[in-house]
Short mmCIF file of C-alpha atoms in Angstrom, two decimals:
data_model
loop_
_atom_site.label_atom_id
_atom_site.label_comp_id
_atom_site.label_asym_id
_atom_site.label_seq_id
_atom_site.Cartn_x
_atom_site.Cartn_y
_atom_site.Cartn_z
CA MET A 270 0.07 0.22 0.24
CA SER A 271 2.79 1.68 0.76
CA ASN A 272 3.53 2.27 -2.76
CA ILE A 273 0.67 2.99 -4.17
CA VAL A 274 -0.37 6.52 -1.32
CA LYS A 275 3.96 7.31 -2.24
CA GLY A 276 3.54 7.59 -6.35
CA THR A 277 0.09 9.01 -5.36
CA MET A 278 1.24 11.50 -3.55
CA LEU A 279 4.10 11.95 -5.79
CA LEU A 280 1.80 12.00 -9.64
CA THR A 281 -0.93 14.17 -7.57
CA SER A 282 1.17 16.66 -6.23
CA ALA A 283 2.81 16.77 -9.55
CA THR A 284 0.03 17.09 -11.43
CA PHE A 285 -2.01 19.91 -8.81
CA LEU A 286 1.17 21.74 -9.24
CA SER A 287 0.67 21.68 -12.99
CA LYS A 288 -3.46 22.15 -12.96
CA PHE A 289 -2.35 25.31 -10.54
CA LEU A 290 -0.71 26.40 -12.52
CA GLY A 291 -2.59 26.54 -15.79
CA MET A 292 -5.20 28.44 -13.05
CA ILE A 293 -3.53 30.72 -11.62
CA TYR A 294 -1.40 31.99 -15.50
CA VAL A 295 -5.31 32.22 -17.08
CA ILE A 296 -6.04 35.50 -14.13
CA PRO A 297 -4.11 37.36 -16.63
CA PHE A 298 -3.89 35.79 -19.88
CA ASN A 299 -7.72 37.06 -18.74
CA ALA A 300 -6.90 40.86 -18.47
CA LEU A 301 -4.90 40.34 -21.54
CA VAL A 302 -7.49 38.28 -24.47
CA GLY A 303 -10.99 38.22 -22.37
CA GLU A 304 -13.75 35.92 -22.78
CA THR A 305 -13.43 35.93 -26.43
CA GLY A 306 -9.59 34.92 -26.40
CA GLY A 307 -10.69 32.44 -23.33
CA THR A 308 -13.19 31.07 -25.95
CA LEU A 309 -10.73 30.95 -28.92
CA PHE A 310 -8.39 29.64 -26.96
CA GLN A 311 -10.99 26.64 -25.95
CA PHE A 312 -12.18 25.92 -29.48
CA ALA A 313 -8.57 25.41 -30.44
CA TYR A 314 -7.84 22.53 -27.78
CA THR A 315 -10.81 21.32 -27.05
CA PRO A 316 -10.04 19.24 -31.01
CA TYR A 317 -5.85 18.87 -30.10
CA ASN A 318 -6.35 17.31 -27.36
CA ILE A 319 -8.35 14.60 -29.12
CA LEU A 320 -6.29 14.53 -31.63
CA ILE A 321 -3.69 13.62 -28.49
CA SER A 322 -5.39 11.21 -27.36
CA ILE A 323 -5.77 9.18 -30.63
CA SER A 324 -2.94 9.49 -31.95
CA THR A 325 -0.91 8.52 -28.76
CA ILE A 326 -4.14 5.71 -28.68
CA GLY A 327 -3.45 4.84 -25.62
CA VAL A 328 -0.19 3.12 -25.87
CA PRO A 329 1.40 5.07 -23.17
CA LEU A 330 -0.17 3.65 -20.58
CA ALA A 331 -0.82 0.90 -21.79
CA VAL A 332 3.17 0.25 -22.25
CA SER A 333 2.99 0.83 -18.44
CA LYS A 334 0.13 -1.73 -17.60
CA PHE A 335 2.55 -3.95 -20.16
CA VAL A 336 5.99 -3.64 -18.38
CA SER A 337 4.49 -3.57 -15.22
CA LYS A 338 3.22 -6.87 -16.20
CA TYR A 339 6.28 -8.39 -17.40
CA ASN A 340 8.23 -6.87 -14.78
CA ALA A 341 6.72 -8.80 -12.18
CA LEU A 342 7.33 -11.69 -14.04
CA GLY A 343 11.07 -11.11 -14.12
CA ASP A 344 10.86 -10.31 -17.22
CA TYR A 345 12.85 -6.53 -18.24
CA GLU A 346 13.38 -7.28 -21.89
CA THR A 347 10.09 -7.93 -23.55
CA GLY A 348 9.07 -4.26 -21.69
CA MET A 349 11.93 -2.68 -23.12
CA ARG A 350 11.82 -3.98 -26.56
CA MET A 351 7.84 -2.93 -26.26
CA PHE A 352 8.96 0.19 -25.08
CA LYS A 353 11.20 0.71 -28.31
CA ALA A 354 8.73 -0.83 -30.88
CA GLY A 355 5.78 1.67 -29.21
CA MET A 356 8.47 4.60 -29.91
CA MET A 357 8.09 4.45 -33.38
CA LEU A 358 5.14 3.76 -33.67
CA MET A 359 3.53 6.54 -31.97
CA ALA A 360 5.92 8.93 -34.03
CA ALA A 361 4.65 7.67 -36.92
CA THR A 362 0.59 7.96 -35.73
CA GLY A 363 1.59 11.81 -33.96
CA PHE A 364 2.62 13.39 -37.59
CA ILE A 365 -0.64 11.46 -38.91
CA ALA A 366 -2.54 13.36 -36.08
CA PHE A 367 -0.26 16.68 -37.01
CA LEU A 368 -1.63 17.01 -40.42
CA THR A 369 -4.98 15.59 -40.04
CA LEU A 370 -6.09 18.32 -37.72
CA PHE A 371 -4.08 21.36 -39.98
CA PHE A 372 -5.71 19.73 -42.63
CA SER A 373 -9.20 20.06 -40.96
CA ALA A 374 -8.42 23.36 -39.41
CA GLY A 375 -10.97 25.45 -41.69
CA PHE A 376 -13.64 22.59 -41.78
CA LEU A 377 -13.88 22.53 -37.75
CA GLY A 378 -13.77 26.35 -37.79
CA GLU A 379 -17.31 26.39 -40.09
CA GLN A 380 -19.30 23.75 -38.35
CA MET A 381 -18.02 25.92 -34.80
CA ILE A 382 -18.85 29.19 -36.01
CA THR A 383 -22.29 29.33 -38.43
CA ASN A 384 -22.68 32.94 -37.36
CA GLU A 385 -20.08 35.50 -37.29
CA GLU A 386 -22.27 38.70 -36.97
CA ALA A 387 -23.30 38.39 -34.14
CA GLY A 388 -19.88 37.89 -32.14
CA SER A 389 -16.59 38.93 -32.55
CA ILE A 390 -14.90 35.31 -33.36
CA THR A 391 -14.71 33.73 -37.40
CA ALA A 392 -14.13 30.64 -38.58
CA ALA A 393 -10.93 31.59 -39.93
CA ASP A 394 -9.88 32.84 -36.34
CA VAL A 395 -10.59 29.20 -35.06
CA ALA A 396 -8.81 27.46 -38.49
CA MET A 397 -5.28 30.03 -37.30
CA VAL A 398 -5.12 28.95 -33.78
CA ILE A 399 -6.00 25.18 -34.64
CA ARG A 400 -3.39 25.32 -37.07
CA MET A 401 -0.70 26.92 -34.52
CA VAL A 402 -1.66 24.37 -31.59
CA SER A 403 -1.33 21.53 -34.45
CA VAL A 404 2.71 21.36 -34.52
CA ALA A 405 3.00 19.89 -30.86
CA LEU A 406 1.19 16.79 -32.05
CA LEU A 407 5.27 15.88 -33.84
CA ILE A 408 6.66 15.42 -30.33
CA ILE A 409 4.01 15.39 -27.41
CA PRO A 410 2.40 11.04 -28.77
CA SER A 411 6.70 10.31 -28.58
CA MET A 412 7.58 12.10 -25.45
CA SER A 413 4.06 10.21 -23.17
CA ILE A 414 5.27 6.65 -24.39
CA VAL A 415 8.69 7.31 -21.87
CA ARG A 416 6.32 8.57 -19.14
CA GLY A 417 4.83 5.90 -19.45
CA PHE A 418 7.68 3.14 -19.86
CA PHE A 419 8.88 5.12 -16.26
CA GLN A 420 5.51 4.67 -15.01
CA GLY A 421 5.33 0.96 -15.78
CA HIS A 422 8.73 0.70 -13.41
CA GLU A 423 6.74 2.36 -10.80
CA SER A 424 9.15 4.98 -11.06
CA MET A 425 6.64 8.49 -10.73
CA GLY A 426 9.00 10.89 -10.84
CA PRO A 427 10.30 11.12 -14.44
CA THR A 428 6.47 11.91 -15.23
CA ALA A 429 5.87 14.55 -12.50
CA VAL A 430 8.96 16.83 -12.72
CA SER A 431 9.07 16.25 -16.98
CA GLN A 432 5.20 17.37 -16.17
CA VAL A 433 6.19 20.58 -13.87
CA VAL A 434 9.06 21.69 -15.84
CA GLU A 435 6.75 21.58 -19.13
CA GLN A 436 3.62 23.27 -18.15
CA ILE A 437 6.22 26.68 -16.77
CA VAL A 438 7.88 26.32 -19.56
CA ARG A 439 4.33 26.42 -21.54
CA ILE A 440 2.94 29.05 -19.54
CA GLY A 441 5.60 31.25 -19.32
CA PHE A 442 5.62 31.25 -23.77
CA ILE A 443 1.89 31.98 -23.31
CA LEU A 444 1.86 34.88 -21.24
CA ILE A 445 4.95 36.63 -22.66
CA ALA A 446 3.86 36.01 -26.00
CA ALA A 447 0.22 37.83 -25.39
CA PHE A 448 2.04 40.33 -23.90
CA VAL A 449 4.06 41.78 -25.94
CA ILE A 450 0.94 40.83 -29.32
CA LYS A 451 -1.16 42.78 -27.57
CA VAL A 452 0.22 45.42 -25.20
CA VAL A 453 3.59 45.84 -26.91
CA LEU A 454 2.88 45.61 -30.42
CA ASP A 455 -0.75 46.34 -30.41
CA GLY A 456 -2.09 43.37 -32.14
CA SER A 457 -5.08 41.58 -32.69
CA THR A 458 -6.83 39.27 -29.53
CA THR A 459 -6.71 36.05 -32.58
CA ILE A 460 -3.14 36.05 -33.12
CA ALA A 461 -2.30 36.48 -29.74
CA VAL A 462 -3.98 33.44 -29.12
CA GLY A 463 -2.60 31.78 -31.79
CA PHE A 464 0.63 31.93 -30.64
CA SER A 465 0.02 30.84 -26.96
CA THR A 466 -1.59 27.89 -28.20
CA PHE A 467 1.95 27.25 -30.42
CA ALA A 468 3.30 27.62 -26.98
CA ALA A 469 2.15 23.13 -26.06
CA PHE A 470 5.24 22.66 -28.67
CA ILE A 471 7.41 24.96 -26.67
CA GLY A 472 6.32 22.99 -23.47
CA ALA A 473 6.77 19.44 -24.39
CA LEU A 474 10.03 19.92 -26.28
CA ALA A 475 10.74 21.33 -22.57
CA SER A 476 9.90 18.02 -21.31
CA CYS A 477 11.65 15.67 -23.53
CA VAL A 478 15.46 17.58 -22.01
CA VAL A 479 13.28 16.71 -19.05
CA LEU A 480 13.39 12.86 -19.77
CA TRP A 481 15.88 12.91 -21.47
CA VAL A 482 18.30 13.73 -18.78
CA TYR A 483 16.46 10.59 -16.44
CA TRP A 484 16.94 8.32 -18.87
CA ARG A 485 20.33 8.75 -19.57
CA ARG A 486 21.14 8.75 -15.65
CA ARG A 487 18.64 5.07 -15.09
CA LYS A 488 19.71 3.75 -18.60
CA ASN A 489 23.08 1.45 -17.35
CA HIS A 490 20.58 0.22 -14.12
CA LEU A 491 17.60 -0.49 -16.38
CA TYR A 492 19.72 -2.75 -19.02
CA THR A 493 21.36 -4.84 -15.91
CA GLN A 494 18.30 -5.76 -15.08
CA ILE A 495 17.28 -7.53 -17.99
CA HIS A 496 21.03 -8.68 -18.05
CA GLN A 497 20.48 -10.70 -14.81
CA GLN A 498 17.11 -12.31 -15.61
CA ARG A 499 16.54 -16.12 -16.41
CA TYR A 500 13.81 -15.87 -18.42
CA THR A 501 11.86 -13.83 -21.31
CA TYR A 502 8.86 -14.88 -23.09
CA ASP A 503 10.42 -13.84 -26.25
CA LEU A 504 7.39 -12.69 -27.64
CA SER A 505 7.08 -12.26 -31.39
CA MET A 506 6.33 -8.40 -32.45
CA LYS A 507 2.50 -9.68 -33.16
CA SER A 508 1.44 -10.97 -29.99
CA LEU A 509 3.42 -7.45 -28.22
CA PHE A 510 0.94 -5.69 -30.38
CA VAL A 511 -1.52 -8.22 -30.28
CA GLU A 512 -1.08 -7.48 -26.41
CA LEU A 513 -0.35 -3.86 -26.01
CA PHE A 514 -3.58 -2.70 -28.11
CA ARG A 515 -5.28 -5.21 -25.90
CA TYR A 516 -5.00 -2.87 -23.23
CA ALA A 517 -4.85 0.04 -24.69
CA GLY A 518 -7.93 0.76 -26.88
CA PRO A 519 -9.58 1.77 -23.98
CA PHE A 520 -7.22 4.04 -22.79
CA VAL A 521 -7.91 6.52 -25.60
CA LEU A 522 -11.47 6.52 -25.09
CA VAL A 523 -10.56 7.38 -21.09
CA GLY A 524 -8.29 9.71 -22.04
CA VAL A 525 -10.42 11.58 -24.50
CA ALA A 526 -13.78 11.78 -22.15
CA THR A 527 -13.74 15.45 -21.56
CA PRO A 528 -12.45 16.91 -24.25
CA LEU A 529 -15.28 14.70 -26.80
CA TYR A 530 -17.87 16.10 -24.03
CA GLN A 531 -16.92 19.47 -25.02
CA LEU A 532 -16.74 18.79 -28.69
CA VAL A 533 -20.19 17.91 -28.63
CA ASP A 534 -20.37 21.81 -27.16
CA GLN A 535 -18.44 22.98 -29.29
CA PHE A 536 -20.59 21.75 -32.60
CA THR A 537 -23.49 22.82 -30.92
CA PHE A 538 -23.28 25.34 -28.44
CA GLU A 539 -23.82 28.02 -30.23
CA ARG A 540 -26.58 26.83 -32.99
CA ALA A 541 -28.55 26.69 -29.70
CA MET A 542 -27.88 29.67 -28.22
CA THR A 543 -28.62 31.28 -31.67
CA ALA A 544 -32.06 29.41 -32.21
CA ILE A 545 -33.50 30.86 -28.72
CA GLY A 546 -32.64 34.51 -29.34
CA LYS A 547 -29.35 34.14 -26.84
CA ARG A 548 -26.12 34.30 -29.13
CA ASP A 549 -24.81 37.75 -27.85
CA LEU A 550 -24.66 35.64 -24.40
CA PHE A 551 -22.29 32.57 -26.33
CA GLU A 552 -18.61 33.47 -25.56
CA ILE A 553 -19.05 34.51 -22.15
CA ALA A 554 -21.00 31.39 -21.02
CA ASN A 555 -18.60 29.54 -23.47
CA ALA A 556 -15.50 30.98 -21.62
CA GLY A 557 -17.39 30.94 -17.91
CA ILE A 558 -18.16 27.25 -18.48
CA ASN A 559 -15.89 25.10 -20.44
CA PHE A 560 -12.35 27.35 -20.26
CA TYR A 561 -12.03 29.58 -17.55
CA GLY A 562 -14.28 27.65 -14.92
CA HIS A 563 -13.84 23.96 -16.12
CA LYS A 564 -9.76 25.52 -14.24
CA LEU A 565 -11.25 25.91 -11.43
CA VAL A 566 -13.64 22.72 -11.66
CA ILE A 567 -10.67 20.61 -12.64
CA ILE A 568 -8.56 21.64 -9.91
CA PRO A 569 -9.98 18.75 -7.52
CA VAL A 570 -9.82 15.76 -10.22
CA THR A 571 -6.09 16.59 -10.43
CA ILE A 572 -6.20 13.73 -6.70
CA ALA A 573 -7.97 11.38 -9.14
CA THR A 574 -5.50 12.20 -11.83
CA GLY A 575 -2.33 11.04 -10.24
CA LEU A 576 -3.78 8.33 -8.11
CA SER A 577 -4.74 6.76 -11.78
CA LEU A 578 -1.80 6.44 -12.80
CA ALA A 579 -0.18 5.21 -10.03
CA ILE A 580 -2.88 3.03 -9.15
CA ILE A 581 -2.52 1.34 -12.29
CA PRO A 582 0.79 -1.03 -12.00
CA ALA A 583 0.39 -1.66 -8.50
CA LEU A 584 -4.00 -2.71 -9.02
CA THR A 585 -2.50 -4.88 -12.12
CA LYS A 586 0.38 -7.26 -9.77
CA THR A 587 -1.82 -7.10 -7.61
CA PHE A 588 -4.27 -8.93 -9.89
CA THR A 589 -1.85 -11.17 -11.85
CA GLN A 590 -1.01 -12.35 -8.55
CA ASN A 591 -4.50 -13.28 -7.77
CA ASN A 592 -4.28 -11.44 -3.93
CA ARG A 593 -7.52 -11.16 -3.64
CA LEU A 594 -7.40 -9.22 -0.22
CA LEU A 595 -5.14 -6.63 -1.66
CA MET A 596 -6.97 -5.36 -4.26
CA ASN A 597 -10.46 -4.76 -2.23
CA GLN A 598 -8.18 -2.64 -0.53
CA GLN A 599 -6.14 -1.62 -2.84
CA ILE A 600 -9.49 -0.48 -5.07
CA ASN A 601 -10.93 0.97 -1.71
CA GLN A 602 -8.39 2.96 -0.96
CA ALA A 603 -8.57 4.84 -4.39
CA LEU A 604 -12.25 5.48 -4.24
CA GLN A 605 -11.97 6.55 -1.12
CA ILE A 606 -9.22 9.07 -1.44
CA VAL A 607 -10.72 10.76 -3.68
CA LEU A 608 -14.39 10.77 -2.01
CA VAL A 609 -11.92 12.42 1.26
CA LEU A 610 -11.06 14.94 -0.91
CA VAL A 611 -12.82 15.85 -3.82
CA VAL A 612 -16.86 16.05 -2.45
CA PRO A 613 -15.58 19.09 0.07
CA ALA A 614 -13.84 20.67 -2.84
CA VAL A 615 -16.43 20.77 -5.32
CA ALA A 616 -19.31 21.37 -2.96
CA GLY A 617 -16.84 24.78 -0.93
CA LEU A 618 -16.17 25.65 -5.23
CA SER A 619 -20.11 26.06 -6.22
CA ILE A 620 -20.62 28.07 -2.39
CA LEU A 621 -18.28 30.68 -3.20
CA SER A 622 -18.32 30.41 -7.11
CA ASN A 623 -19.45 34.12 -7.75
CA VAL A 624 -16.06 35.35 -5.42
CA ALA A 625 -13.95 32.52 -6.69
CA TYR A 626 -14.54 33.52 -10.24
CA GLY A 627 -14.36 37.27 -9.52
CA SER A 628 -11.72 36.58 -7.47
CA LEU A 629 -9.46 35.27 -9.64
CA TYR A 630 -11.09 37.36 -13.31
CA GLY A 631 -12.88 40.22 -12.23
CA MET A 632 -16.18 41.07 -11.83
CA ASP A 633 -17.55 41.50 -14.94
CA ASN A 634 -20.01 39.62 -16.08
CA ILE A 635 -20.29 37.79 -12.53
CA HIS A 636 -23.72 37.23 -12.68
CA ILE A 637 -23.09 35.21 -15.66
CA THR A 638 -20.18 33.46 -14.71
CA GLY A 639 -19.85 33.24 -11.42
CA THR A 640 -23.76 31.69 -11.73
CA LEU A 641 -22.95 28.80 -14.03
CA LEU A 642 -19.69 28.04 -11.99
CA GLY A 643 -21.64 27.00 -9.05
CA TRP A 644 -23.94 24.68 -11.07
CA TYR A 645 -20.68 23.44 -13.42
CA ALA A 646 -18.49 22.69 -9.56
CA PRO A 647 -20.33 19.05 -9.15
CA ALA A 648 -18.93 17.78 -12.35
CA GLY A 649 -15.49 18.30 -10.96
CA LEU A 650 -16.47 14.86 -8.84
CA LEU A 651 -17.71 12.62 -11.21
CA PHE A 652 -14.60 13.39 -13.84
CA ALA A 653 -13.00 12.62 -10.44
CA LEU A 654 -14.37 9.18 -10.36
CA PHE A 655 -14.88 8.10 -13.86
CA THR A 656 -10.94 8.56 -14.18
CA VAL A 657 -10.59 6.74 -11.17
CA THR A 658 -13.33 3.72 -11.60
CA SER A 659 -11.93 3.85 -15.24
CA SER A 660 -8.49 3.49 -13.94
CA ILE A 661 -9.46 0.37 -11.58
CA LEU A 662 -11.26 -1.35 -14.82
CA GLN A 663 -7.94 -1.07 -16.32
CA GLY A 664 -6.33 -2.70 -13.25
CA ILE A 665 -8.71 -5.87 -13.19
CA ASN A 666 -8.20 -6.34 -16.90
CA GLU A 667 -11.95 -5.40 -17.64
CA GLN A 668 -10.75 -1.80 -20.02
CA ARG A 669 -13.27 -3.15 -22.82
CA PHE A 670 -15.98 -1.79 -20.71
CA ALA A 671 -14.33 1.76 -20.39
CA ILE A 672 -15.23 1.37 -24.14
CA VAL A 673 -19.03 1.08 -22.91
CA SER A 674 -19.58 3.57 -20.18
CA LEU A 675 -18.32 6.32 -22.36
CA ALA A 676 -20.01 5.27 -25.33
CA GLY A 677 -23.56 5.87 -22.91
CA GLY A 678 -22.46 9.37 -21.67
CA LEU A 679 -21.47 10.82 -24.60
CA LEU A 680 -25.00 9.10 -26.12
CA VAL A 681 -26.77 10.55 -22.91
CA LYS A 682 -24.61 13.96 -23.83
CA VAL A 683 -24.99 14.18 -28.13
CA LEU A 684 -29.12 13.58 -27.06
CA PHE A 685 -30.22 15.93 -24.11
CA ASN A 686 -26.92 18.92 -25.11
CA ILE A 687 -29.39 21.48 -27.08
CA GLN A 688 -32.65 20.49 -25.68
CA MET A 689 -31.20 20.86 -22.35
CA ILE A 690 -29.82 24.39 -23.98
CA HIS A 691 -33.67 25.05 -25.24
CA MET A 692 -34.62 24.62 -21.62
CA PHE A 693 -32.38 25.99 -19.16
CA GLY A 694 -30.45 28.15 -21.21
CA ALA A 695 -26.53 28.23 -20.92
CA LYS A 696 -27.20 26.15 -17.27
CA GLY A 697 -28.84 23.27 -20.17
CA VAL A 698 -24.83 22.23 -21.63
CA ILE A 699 -24.14 21.36 -17.68
CA PHE A 700 -26.78 19.67 -17.29
CA SER A 701 -25.84 17.50 -19.96
CA THR A 702 -23.01 17.25 -18.99
CA LEU A 703 -23.86 16.13 -15.39
CA LEU A 704 -26.66 13.65 -17.21
CA ALA A 705 -23.77 12.49 -19.36
CA VAL A 706 -20.45 11.77 -17.08
CA GLY A 707 -23.17 10.67 -13.99
CA THR A 708 -24.45 7.72 -17.01
CA ALA A 709 -20.57 6.83 -17.19
CA VAL A 710 -19.60 6.39 -13.74
CA ALA A 711 -23.04 4.22 -12.22
CA LEU A 712 -21.92 1.96 -15.11
CA ASN A 713 -17.93 1.74 -14.35
CA LEU A 714 -19.25 0.93 -10.47
CA TRP A 715 -21.84 -1.66 -12.17
CA ARG A 716 -18.92 -3.14 -13.33
CA ILE A 717 -16.67 -3.33 -10.88
CA ARG A 718 -19.09 -4.81 -8.82
CA THR A 719 -20.08 -7.67 -10.92
CA ALA A 720 -16.41 -8.49 -12.14
CA ILE A 721 -14.72 -9.63 -8.92
CA GLN A 722 -17.67 -9.18 -6.65
CA PHE A 723 -16.27 -6.32 -5.22
CA PRO A 724 -18.11 -4.85 -2.01
CA PHE A 725 -19.31 -0.92 -1.67
CA ARG A 726 -20.06 -1.85 1.89
CA GLN A 727 -17.29 0.36 3.37
CA THR A 728 -16.42 3.19 0.56
CA PHE A 729 -20.27 3.46 0.97
CA LYS A 730 -20.13 3.82 5.04
CA ARG A 731 -17.85 6.67 4.40
CA PHE A 732 -19.11 8.58 1.52
CA LEU A 733 -22.17 8.96 4.24
CA LEU A 734 -19.10 10.62 7.20
CA ILE A 735 -17.64 12.10 4.73
CA GLY A 736 -21.18 14.07 3.31
CA ILE A 737 -22.00 15.18 6.93
CA PHE A 738 -19.14 16.64 7.41
CA THR A 739 -19.13 18.65 3.67
CA GLY A 740 -22.92 19.55 5.85
CA ILE A 741 -21.30 21.42 8.26
CA MET A 742 -18.17 22.53 6.64
CA CYS A 743 -20.72 23.85 3.81
CA MET A 744 -23.03 25.60 6.45
CA ALA A 745 -19.94 27.22 8.23
CA ILE A 746 -19.56 28.60 4.69
CA TRP A 747 -22.27 29.90 4.25
CA GLY A 748 -22.75 32.10 7.26
CA VAL A 749 -19.20 33.78 6.77
CA LYS A 750 -21.44 34.84 3.03
CA ALA A 751 -24.02 35.82 4.97
CA VAL A 752 -22.17 37.97 7.62
CA SER A 753 -19.81 39.17 5.45
CA GLY A 754 -22.55 40.14 2.81
CA THR A 755 -23.69 43.18 5.67
CA PHE A 756 -20.01 45.09 5.42
CA LEU A 757 -18.48 43.80 1.75
CA ALA A 758 -19.97 44.31 -0.73
CA TYR A 759 -18.53 41.31 -2.48
CA GLU A 760 -20.86 40.76 -5.49
CA THR A 761 -19.50 44.45 -6.93
CA SER A 762 -15.80 44.62 -5.56
CA ARG A 763 -12.94 42.53 -6.46
CA ALA A 764 -10.89 42.99 -3.69
CA SER A 765 -14.03 41.92 -1.10
CA ALA A 766 -14.25 39.46 -3.27
CA ILE A 767 -11.23 37.89 -2.69
CA LEU A 768 -11.17 38.50 1.31
CA VAL A 769 -14.53 36.56 1.40
CA LEU A 770 -12.93 33.96 -0.69
CA ILE A 771 -10.05 33.63 1.80
CA THR A 772 -11.94 33.52 4.53
CA GLY A 773 -14.63 30.71 3.30
CA VAL A 774 -11.76 28.41 2.01
CA GLY A 775 -9.81 28.58 5.56
CA ILE A 776 -12.74 28.28 7.91
CA GLY A 777 -14.61 25.80 5.90
CA ALA A 778 -11.35 23.39 5.13
CA GLY A 779 -10.54 24.13 9.02
CA ILE A 780 -13.67 22.70 9.98
CA TYR A 781 -13.80 19.93 7.78
CA LEU A 782 -10.28 19.02 8.65
CA TRP A 783 -10.67 19.01 12.03
CA PHE A 784 -13.97 16.87 12.06
CA SER A 785 -12.96 14.21 9.60
CA TYR A 786 -8.83 14.23 11.45
CA ARG A 787 -10.94 14.26 15.35
CA SER A 788 -13.04 10.86 13.53
CA THR A 789 -9.89 9.26 11.77
CA LEU A 790 -11.45 9.24 8.27
CA LEU A 791 -8.18 11.53 7.96
CA GLU A 792 -5.84 8.37 9.05
CA ARG A 793 -8.23 5.15 7.59
CA VAL A 794 -7.79 6.64 3.87
CA LEU A 795 -5.22 8.30 3.93
CA GLY A 796 -2.73 6.47 6.12
CA ASN A 797 -0.24 8.01 8.80
CA ARG A 798 0.64 10.99 6.36
CA VAL A 799 -2.16 12.82 8.17
CA LYS A 800 0.16 12.88 11.71
CA VAL A 801 1.52 16.42 10.36
CA LEU A 802 -1.89 17.49 10.94
CA ASP A 803 -0.65 17.05 15.22
CA ARG A 804 0.82 20.34 16.47
CA LEU A 805 -3.17 21.52 14.08
CA PHE A 806 -5.57 19.20 16.15
CA GLN A 807 -3.77 18.62 18.89
CA LYS A 808 -5.91 16.34 21.04
#
């Protein structure tokens, strides 16, 4: 269990830092390009993220599982052969993905923007930024497989460090490019966003340098393991790829889940808002939900992301060894870590949505964007649960069912998105996403239970306890807002919103941590690491 928690904490910390930086940079980015620039940026990144998942065809995480399996059997050579073959495959698919996205940019722009007169974004603008970001597809698939190889050796450091370096370099380039173009050269928002999307390529180059350094340091040790092994399965190249793709297929769909939901929005949101006579709100609402708001909602999901990456090799090893008791403990811990950390986070964000959005992005249109964020916040828990339950399915060799659950969720999104927008306006996009992801999560949980007769009793009991503590926390936050509202204009003043946000988060988190610590909930879920709280909550 210690390897899971250690790997989880390392990857979670790195992913959280990356996501935190990804949230922080949009504050100056928003000041430079506004809601229009945010929507345009998101228009480029959604198809790009989908092509990233398709071009890697799930191979990096599948390699992680593949290498972990054969390492557990003492066959290090087979994992190395798979790694080398996968590198060549990723170079080819990355190049094909680049060509596909670059030359389809014009078509995508025309499909996403159907009414140019009512807004400031044109189809040509969308096409340009998509072409700028497409260059990153040339190197990211190959870079990702190196991360997967290290993770298969239960070494999370290379992934963690390269991920943070990639984000720092990317964000630095985004802000410098946007500032120079908008402020120094007085250029257009479209050009500024275009160069900002090109930052994905610059960040990926920095990550490649970090991974190369790690490879140079560990290469001798890796080859020593191969030379010392006594037996190899000596699988043919065909057998290697057959087994790899059996693992890999579902990883594609799991990794592309969120971008697919957003792609549905990009093809339907503008059309539906035009149909109900609210096209003028589209750019504000889309940026508030799918770009700026999503940056806040996704932060709790980083817990699940780090957990899912760390649990696959360990759970695969346990499943391969047929250790049912340890496997049940690992699954319980995975689910409960998500619940104990993400449930209070999304509840607090929902209550503090107006002051959170206003503090970070300014008070303009806060009555629209803040309200939308409040409705969208619970999606963070569902995204987190989908990520982890899909990873559990992959760990217990039920990865094919992840295709079924995602397809079911996506079908719900497609069927209900336009109808929800017609009924509820911009909030309809959020409601259809909640319904879609909730469907996928329910299907995953059902499959985990039926496939290995997994008992959810312990997780459910602790979820009830988490719900009680979260309810107490929410009442305290509501009290903070009510008291603050008597002397602070936090709905119109950014400074007041920041003060209420800090106070609400501090008091709410303190109350939740106190109850969770004193009840031993945190210790039972996270282990002895919570002893660091002894100094805060002395018994």
